mmCIF file of C-alpha atoms in Angstrom:
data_model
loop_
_atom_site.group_PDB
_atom_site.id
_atom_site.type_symbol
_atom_site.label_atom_id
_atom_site.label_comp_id
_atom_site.label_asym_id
_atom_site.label_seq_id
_atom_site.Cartn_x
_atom_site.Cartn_y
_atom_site.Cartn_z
ATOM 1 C CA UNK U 1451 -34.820 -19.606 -4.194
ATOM 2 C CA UNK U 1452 -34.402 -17.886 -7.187
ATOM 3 C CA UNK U 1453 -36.606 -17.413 -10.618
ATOM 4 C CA UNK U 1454 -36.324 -17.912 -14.135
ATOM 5 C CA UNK U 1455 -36.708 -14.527 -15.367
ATOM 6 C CA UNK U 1456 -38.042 -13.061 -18.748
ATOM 7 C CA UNK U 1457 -36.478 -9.733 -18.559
ATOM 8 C CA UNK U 1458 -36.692 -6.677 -16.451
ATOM 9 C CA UNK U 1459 -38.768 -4.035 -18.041
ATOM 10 C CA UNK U 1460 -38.061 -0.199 -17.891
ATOM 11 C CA UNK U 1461 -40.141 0.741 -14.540
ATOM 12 C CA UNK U 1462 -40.247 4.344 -15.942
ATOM 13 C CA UNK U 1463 -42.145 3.283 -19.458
ATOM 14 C CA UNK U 1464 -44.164 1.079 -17.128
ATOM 15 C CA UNK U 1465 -45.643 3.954 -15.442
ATOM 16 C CA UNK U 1466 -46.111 6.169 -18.323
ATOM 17 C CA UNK U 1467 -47.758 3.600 -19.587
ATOM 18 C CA UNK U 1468 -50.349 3.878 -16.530
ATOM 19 C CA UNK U 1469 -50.591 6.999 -16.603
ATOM 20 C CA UNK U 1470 -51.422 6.826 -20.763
ATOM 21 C CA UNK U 1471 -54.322 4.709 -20.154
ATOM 22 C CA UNK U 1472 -55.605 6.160 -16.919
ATOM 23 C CA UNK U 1473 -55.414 9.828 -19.252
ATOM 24 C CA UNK U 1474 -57.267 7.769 -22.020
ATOM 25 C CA UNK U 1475 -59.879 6.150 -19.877
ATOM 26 C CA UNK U 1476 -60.477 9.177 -17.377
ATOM 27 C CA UNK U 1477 -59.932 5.952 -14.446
ATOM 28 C CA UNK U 1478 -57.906 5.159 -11.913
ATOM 29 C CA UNK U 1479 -55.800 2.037 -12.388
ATOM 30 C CA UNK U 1480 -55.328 0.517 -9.613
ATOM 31 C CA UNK U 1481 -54.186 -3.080 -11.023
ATOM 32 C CA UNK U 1482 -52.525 -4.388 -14.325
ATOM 33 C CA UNK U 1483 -52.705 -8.143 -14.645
ATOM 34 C CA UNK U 1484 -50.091 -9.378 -17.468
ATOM 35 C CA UNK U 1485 -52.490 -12.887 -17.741
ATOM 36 C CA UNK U 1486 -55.798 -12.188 -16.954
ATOM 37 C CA UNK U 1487 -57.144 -15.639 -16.952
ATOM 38 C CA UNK U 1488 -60.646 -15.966 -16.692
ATOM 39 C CA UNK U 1489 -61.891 -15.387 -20.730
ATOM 40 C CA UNK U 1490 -59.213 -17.576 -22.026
ATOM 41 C CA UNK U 1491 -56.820 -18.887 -19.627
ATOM 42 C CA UNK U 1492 -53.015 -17.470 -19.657
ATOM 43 C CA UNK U 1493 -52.982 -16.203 -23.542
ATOM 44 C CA UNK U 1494 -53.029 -12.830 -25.162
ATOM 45 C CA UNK U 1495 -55.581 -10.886 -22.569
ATOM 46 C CA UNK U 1496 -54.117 -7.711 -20.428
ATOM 47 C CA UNK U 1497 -56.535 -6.735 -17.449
ATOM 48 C CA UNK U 1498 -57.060 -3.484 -16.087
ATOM 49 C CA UNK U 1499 -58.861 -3.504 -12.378
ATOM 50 C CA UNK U 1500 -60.121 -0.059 -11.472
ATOM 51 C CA UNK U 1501 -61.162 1.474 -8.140
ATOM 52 C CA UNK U 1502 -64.598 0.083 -8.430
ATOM 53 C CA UNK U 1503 -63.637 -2.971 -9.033
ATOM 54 C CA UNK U 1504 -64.765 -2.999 -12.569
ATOM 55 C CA UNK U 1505 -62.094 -4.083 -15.073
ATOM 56 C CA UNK U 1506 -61.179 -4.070 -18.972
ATOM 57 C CA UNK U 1507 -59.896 -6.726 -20.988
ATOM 58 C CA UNK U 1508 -57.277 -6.445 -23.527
ATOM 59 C CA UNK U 1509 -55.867 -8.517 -26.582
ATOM 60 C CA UNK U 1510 -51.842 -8.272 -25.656
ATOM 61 C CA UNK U 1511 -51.541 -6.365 -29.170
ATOM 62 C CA UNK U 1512 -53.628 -4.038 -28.513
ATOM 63 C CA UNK U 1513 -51.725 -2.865 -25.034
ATOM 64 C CA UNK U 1514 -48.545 -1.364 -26.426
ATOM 65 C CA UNK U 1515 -46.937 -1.782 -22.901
ATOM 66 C CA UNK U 1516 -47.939 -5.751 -23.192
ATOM 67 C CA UNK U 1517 -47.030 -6.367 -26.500
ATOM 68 C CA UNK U 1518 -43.389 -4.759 -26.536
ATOM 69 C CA UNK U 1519 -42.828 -6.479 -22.904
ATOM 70 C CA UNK U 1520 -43.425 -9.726 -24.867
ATOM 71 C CA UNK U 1521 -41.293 -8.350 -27.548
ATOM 72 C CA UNK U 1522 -38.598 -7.997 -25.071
ATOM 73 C CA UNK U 1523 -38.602 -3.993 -26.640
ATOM 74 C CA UNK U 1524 -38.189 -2.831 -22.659
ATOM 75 C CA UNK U 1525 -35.860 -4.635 -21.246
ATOM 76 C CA UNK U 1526 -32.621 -3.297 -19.594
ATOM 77 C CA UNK U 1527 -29.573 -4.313 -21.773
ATOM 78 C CA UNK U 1528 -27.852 -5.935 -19.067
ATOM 79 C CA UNK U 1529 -30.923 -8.415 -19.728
ATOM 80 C CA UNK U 1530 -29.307 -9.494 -22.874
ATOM 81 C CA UNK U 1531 -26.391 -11.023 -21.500
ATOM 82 C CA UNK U 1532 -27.591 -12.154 -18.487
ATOM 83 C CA UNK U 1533 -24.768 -14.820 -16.821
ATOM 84 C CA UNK U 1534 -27.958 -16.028 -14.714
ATOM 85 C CA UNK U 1535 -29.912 -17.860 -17.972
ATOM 86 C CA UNK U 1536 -28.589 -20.923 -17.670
ATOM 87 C CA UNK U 1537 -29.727 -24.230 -16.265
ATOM 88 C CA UNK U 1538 -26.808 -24.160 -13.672
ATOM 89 C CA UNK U 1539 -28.343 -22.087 -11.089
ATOM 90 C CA UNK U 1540 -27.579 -19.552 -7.778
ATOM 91 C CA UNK U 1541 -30.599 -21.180 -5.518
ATOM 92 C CA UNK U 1542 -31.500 -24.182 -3.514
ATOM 93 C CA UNK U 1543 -34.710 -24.141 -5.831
ATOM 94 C CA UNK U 1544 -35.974 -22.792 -9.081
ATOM 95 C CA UNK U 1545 -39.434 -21.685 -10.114
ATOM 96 C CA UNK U 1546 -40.558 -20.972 -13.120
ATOM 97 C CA UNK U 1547 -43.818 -21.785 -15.573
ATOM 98 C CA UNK U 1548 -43.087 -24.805 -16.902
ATOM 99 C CA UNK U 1549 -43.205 -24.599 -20.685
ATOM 100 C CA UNK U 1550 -44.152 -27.221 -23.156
ATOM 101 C CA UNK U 1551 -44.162 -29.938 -20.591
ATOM 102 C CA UNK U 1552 -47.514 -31.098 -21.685
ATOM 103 C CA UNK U 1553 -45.777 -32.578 -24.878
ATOM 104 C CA UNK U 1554 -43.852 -35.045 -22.656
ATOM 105 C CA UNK U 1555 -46.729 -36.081 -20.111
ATOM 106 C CA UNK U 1556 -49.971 -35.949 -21.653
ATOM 107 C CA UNK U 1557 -52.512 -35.443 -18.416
ATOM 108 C CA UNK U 1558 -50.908 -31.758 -18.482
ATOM 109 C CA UNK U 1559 -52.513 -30.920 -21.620
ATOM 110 C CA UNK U 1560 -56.104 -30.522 -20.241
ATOM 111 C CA UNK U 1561 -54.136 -27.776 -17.745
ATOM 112 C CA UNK U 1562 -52.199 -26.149 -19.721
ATOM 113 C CA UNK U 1563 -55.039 -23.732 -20.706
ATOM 114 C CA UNK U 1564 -54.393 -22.461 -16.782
ATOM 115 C CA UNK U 1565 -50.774 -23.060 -16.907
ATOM 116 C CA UNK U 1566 -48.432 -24.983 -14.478
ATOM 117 C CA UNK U 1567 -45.443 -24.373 -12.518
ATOM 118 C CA UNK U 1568 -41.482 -25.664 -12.617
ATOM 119 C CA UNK U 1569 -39.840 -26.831 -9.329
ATOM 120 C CA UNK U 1570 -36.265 -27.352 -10.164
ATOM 121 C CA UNK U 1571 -34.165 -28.663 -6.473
ATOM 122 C CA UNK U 1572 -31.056 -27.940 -7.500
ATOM 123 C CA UNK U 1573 -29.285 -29.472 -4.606
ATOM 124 C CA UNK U 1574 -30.082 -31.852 -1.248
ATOM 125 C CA UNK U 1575 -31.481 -28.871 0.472
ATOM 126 C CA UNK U 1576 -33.574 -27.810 -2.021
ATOM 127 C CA UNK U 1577 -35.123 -31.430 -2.301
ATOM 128 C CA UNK U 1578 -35.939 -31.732 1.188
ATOM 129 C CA UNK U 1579 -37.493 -28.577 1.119
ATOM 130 C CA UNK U 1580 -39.786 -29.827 -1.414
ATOM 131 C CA UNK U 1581 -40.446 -33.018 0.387
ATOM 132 C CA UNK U 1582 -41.758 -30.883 3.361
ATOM 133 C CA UNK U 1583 -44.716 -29.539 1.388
ATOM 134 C CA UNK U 1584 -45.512 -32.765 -1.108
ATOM 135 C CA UNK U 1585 -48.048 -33.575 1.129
ATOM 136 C CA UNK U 1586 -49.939 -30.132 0.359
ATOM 137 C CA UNK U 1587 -49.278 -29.895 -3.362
ATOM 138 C CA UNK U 1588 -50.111 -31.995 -6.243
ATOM 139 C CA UNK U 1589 -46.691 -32.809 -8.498
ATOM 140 C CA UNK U 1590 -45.060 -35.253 -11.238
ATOM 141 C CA UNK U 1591 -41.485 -35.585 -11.903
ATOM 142 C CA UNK U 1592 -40.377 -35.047 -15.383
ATOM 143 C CA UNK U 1593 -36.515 -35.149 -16.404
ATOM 144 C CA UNK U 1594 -34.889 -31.511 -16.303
ATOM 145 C CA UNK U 1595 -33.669 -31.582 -19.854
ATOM 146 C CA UNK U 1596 -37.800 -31.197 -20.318
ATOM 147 C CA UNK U 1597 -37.450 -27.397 -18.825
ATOM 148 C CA UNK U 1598 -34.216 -27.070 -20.407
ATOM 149 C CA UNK U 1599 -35.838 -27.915 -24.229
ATOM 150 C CA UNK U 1600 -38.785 -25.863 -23.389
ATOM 151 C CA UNK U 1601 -37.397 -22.480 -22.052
ATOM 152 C CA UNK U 1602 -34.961 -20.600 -23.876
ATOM 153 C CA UNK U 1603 -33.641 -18.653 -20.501
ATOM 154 C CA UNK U 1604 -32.648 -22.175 -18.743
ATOM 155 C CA UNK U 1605 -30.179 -22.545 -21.942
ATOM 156 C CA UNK U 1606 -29.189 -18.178 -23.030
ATOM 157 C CA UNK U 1607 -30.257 -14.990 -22.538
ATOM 158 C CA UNK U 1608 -32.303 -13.784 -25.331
ATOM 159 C CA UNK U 1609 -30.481 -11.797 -28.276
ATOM 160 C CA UNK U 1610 -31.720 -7.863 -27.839
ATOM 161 C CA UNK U 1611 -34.344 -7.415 -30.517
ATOM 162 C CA UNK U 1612 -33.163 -4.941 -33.530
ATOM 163 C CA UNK U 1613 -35.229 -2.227 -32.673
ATOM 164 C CA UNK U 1614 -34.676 -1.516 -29.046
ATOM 165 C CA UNK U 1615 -32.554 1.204 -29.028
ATOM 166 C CA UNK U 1616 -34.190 3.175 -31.513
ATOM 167 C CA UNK U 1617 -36.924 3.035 -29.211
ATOM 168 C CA UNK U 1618 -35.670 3.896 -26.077
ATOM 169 C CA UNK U 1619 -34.151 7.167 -27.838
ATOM 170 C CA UNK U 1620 -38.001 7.669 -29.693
ATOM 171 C CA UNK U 1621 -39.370 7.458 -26.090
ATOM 172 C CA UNK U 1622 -36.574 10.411 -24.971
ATOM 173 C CA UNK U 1623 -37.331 11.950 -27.855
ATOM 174 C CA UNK U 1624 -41.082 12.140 -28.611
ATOM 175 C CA UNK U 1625 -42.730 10.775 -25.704
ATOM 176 C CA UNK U 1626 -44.701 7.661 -24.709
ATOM 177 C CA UNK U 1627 -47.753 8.532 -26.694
ATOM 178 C CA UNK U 1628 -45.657 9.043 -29.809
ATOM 179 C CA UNK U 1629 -44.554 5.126 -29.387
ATOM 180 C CA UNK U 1630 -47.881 3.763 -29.073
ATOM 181 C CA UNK U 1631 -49.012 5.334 -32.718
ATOM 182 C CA UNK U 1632 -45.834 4.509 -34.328
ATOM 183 C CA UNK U 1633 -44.965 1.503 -32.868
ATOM 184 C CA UNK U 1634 -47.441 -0.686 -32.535
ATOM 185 C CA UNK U 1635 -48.447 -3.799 -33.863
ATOM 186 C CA UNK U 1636 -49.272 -3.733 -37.211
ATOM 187 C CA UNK U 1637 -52.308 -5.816 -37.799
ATOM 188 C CA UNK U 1638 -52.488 -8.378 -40.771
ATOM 189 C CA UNK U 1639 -55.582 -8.844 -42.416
ATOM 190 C CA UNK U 1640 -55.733 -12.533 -41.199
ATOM 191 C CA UNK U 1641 -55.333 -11.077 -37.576
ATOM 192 C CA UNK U 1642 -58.469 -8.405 -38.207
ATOM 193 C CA UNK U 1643 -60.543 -10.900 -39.357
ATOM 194 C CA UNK U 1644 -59.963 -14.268 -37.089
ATOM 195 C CA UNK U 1645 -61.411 -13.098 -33.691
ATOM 196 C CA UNK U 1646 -58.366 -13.905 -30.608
ATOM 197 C CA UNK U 1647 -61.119 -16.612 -29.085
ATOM 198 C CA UNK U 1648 -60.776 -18.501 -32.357
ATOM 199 C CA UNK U 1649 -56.859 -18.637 -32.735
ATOM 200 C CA UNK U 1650 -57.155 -19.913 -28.511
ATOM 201 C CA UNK U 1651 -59.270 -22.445 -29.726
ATOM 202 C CA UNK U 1652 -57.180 -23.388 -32.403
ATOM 203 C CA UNK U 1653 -54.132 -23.789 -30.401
ATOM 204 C CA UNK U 1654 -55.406 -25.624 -27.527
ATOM 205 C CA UNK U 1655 -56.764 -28.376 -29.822
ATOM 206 C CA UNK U 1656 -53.274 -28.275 -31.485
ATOM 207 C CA UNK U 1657 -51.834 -28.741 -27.675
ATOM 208 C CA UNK U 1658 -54.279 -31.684 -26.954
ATOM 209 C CA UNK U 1659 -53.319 -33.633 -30.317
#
């Protein structure tokens, strides 16, 4: 089996990271959800669980860590030429989400809000591996050149984004803390004054059309 991948992130900025908002919070983090679902399904919330099990909810641009993973800021440079993002693949099966596949088969659009998964068999093996558990999943068949259209890493890696060396060397340089103050997302005045629930709104109705 083997996964469509977004990019490996620096495990080192990862934990200063942690360790920035466990200083800032004066808590224990003990979990760090990239998708915390329940407010708004899969977009723009971060969720921190905490030893209590009390946990914090975060817009994705306003977690630096979140926002530059999206970014692709943190990714290893081999990342960026990846020979693996392709639609040829290395496994008997591929898993992935499965992006924009509610534009080609409608009844997806009312789950989309919770996301849904790709199951590529990419040979006879990996199709009667599937067959084993149809009985205990539910599934549609779509063509693959819907996953192909709808994820960038089934066609090329990514390009590396402009500013990602000059951050790693800030990070050497000045320190985690430095990054988050001077490179964060700047805010537009649109984005200060439409609250994150709205813009969900907006784009699931969008999806539905």
């Amino acid at each position: 089996m083997d996964l469509v991948c977004h990019g490996t992130p620096s495990p080192l900025i990862f934990k200063e990271h942690i360790s920035f908002i466990q200083n800032k919070t004066n808590q224990k983090i003990i979990d760090y959800k990239f998708r915390g679902k329940e407010k708004t399904g899969w977009r723009a919330y971060i969720k921190y669980i905490y030893p209590d099990g009390k946990s914090e909810k975060k817009i994705w641009g306003n977690d630096f860590f979140a926002y530059s993973f999206y970014k692709s800021r943190f990714n290893r440079k081999s990342c960026f030429s990846c020979g693996f993002s392709r639609s040829e693949r290395v496994g008997d099966i591929t898993l992935s989400d499965f992006w924009n596949a509610e534009k080609y088969y409608k009844p997806l659009r009312l789950q989309r809000k919770y996301g849904f998964n790709l199951i590529m068999c990419n040979n006879q093996k990996g199709q009667n591996l599937l067959r084993k558990i149809s009985s205990d999943i539910e599934s549609i068949t779509l063509p693959v050149d819907v996953a192909i259209k709808g994820d960038v890493r089934l066609r090329h890696s990514e390009p590396i984004p402009p500013e990602r060396d000059s951050i790693f060397e800030e990070f050497y340089l000045h320190g985690y803390e430095w990054l988050t103050k001077n490179r964060c997302i700047r805010h537009s005045w649109r984005n200060k004054i439409i609250p994150i629930f709205i813009k969900n709104l907006i784009y699931e109705i969008k999806a539905r059309i």
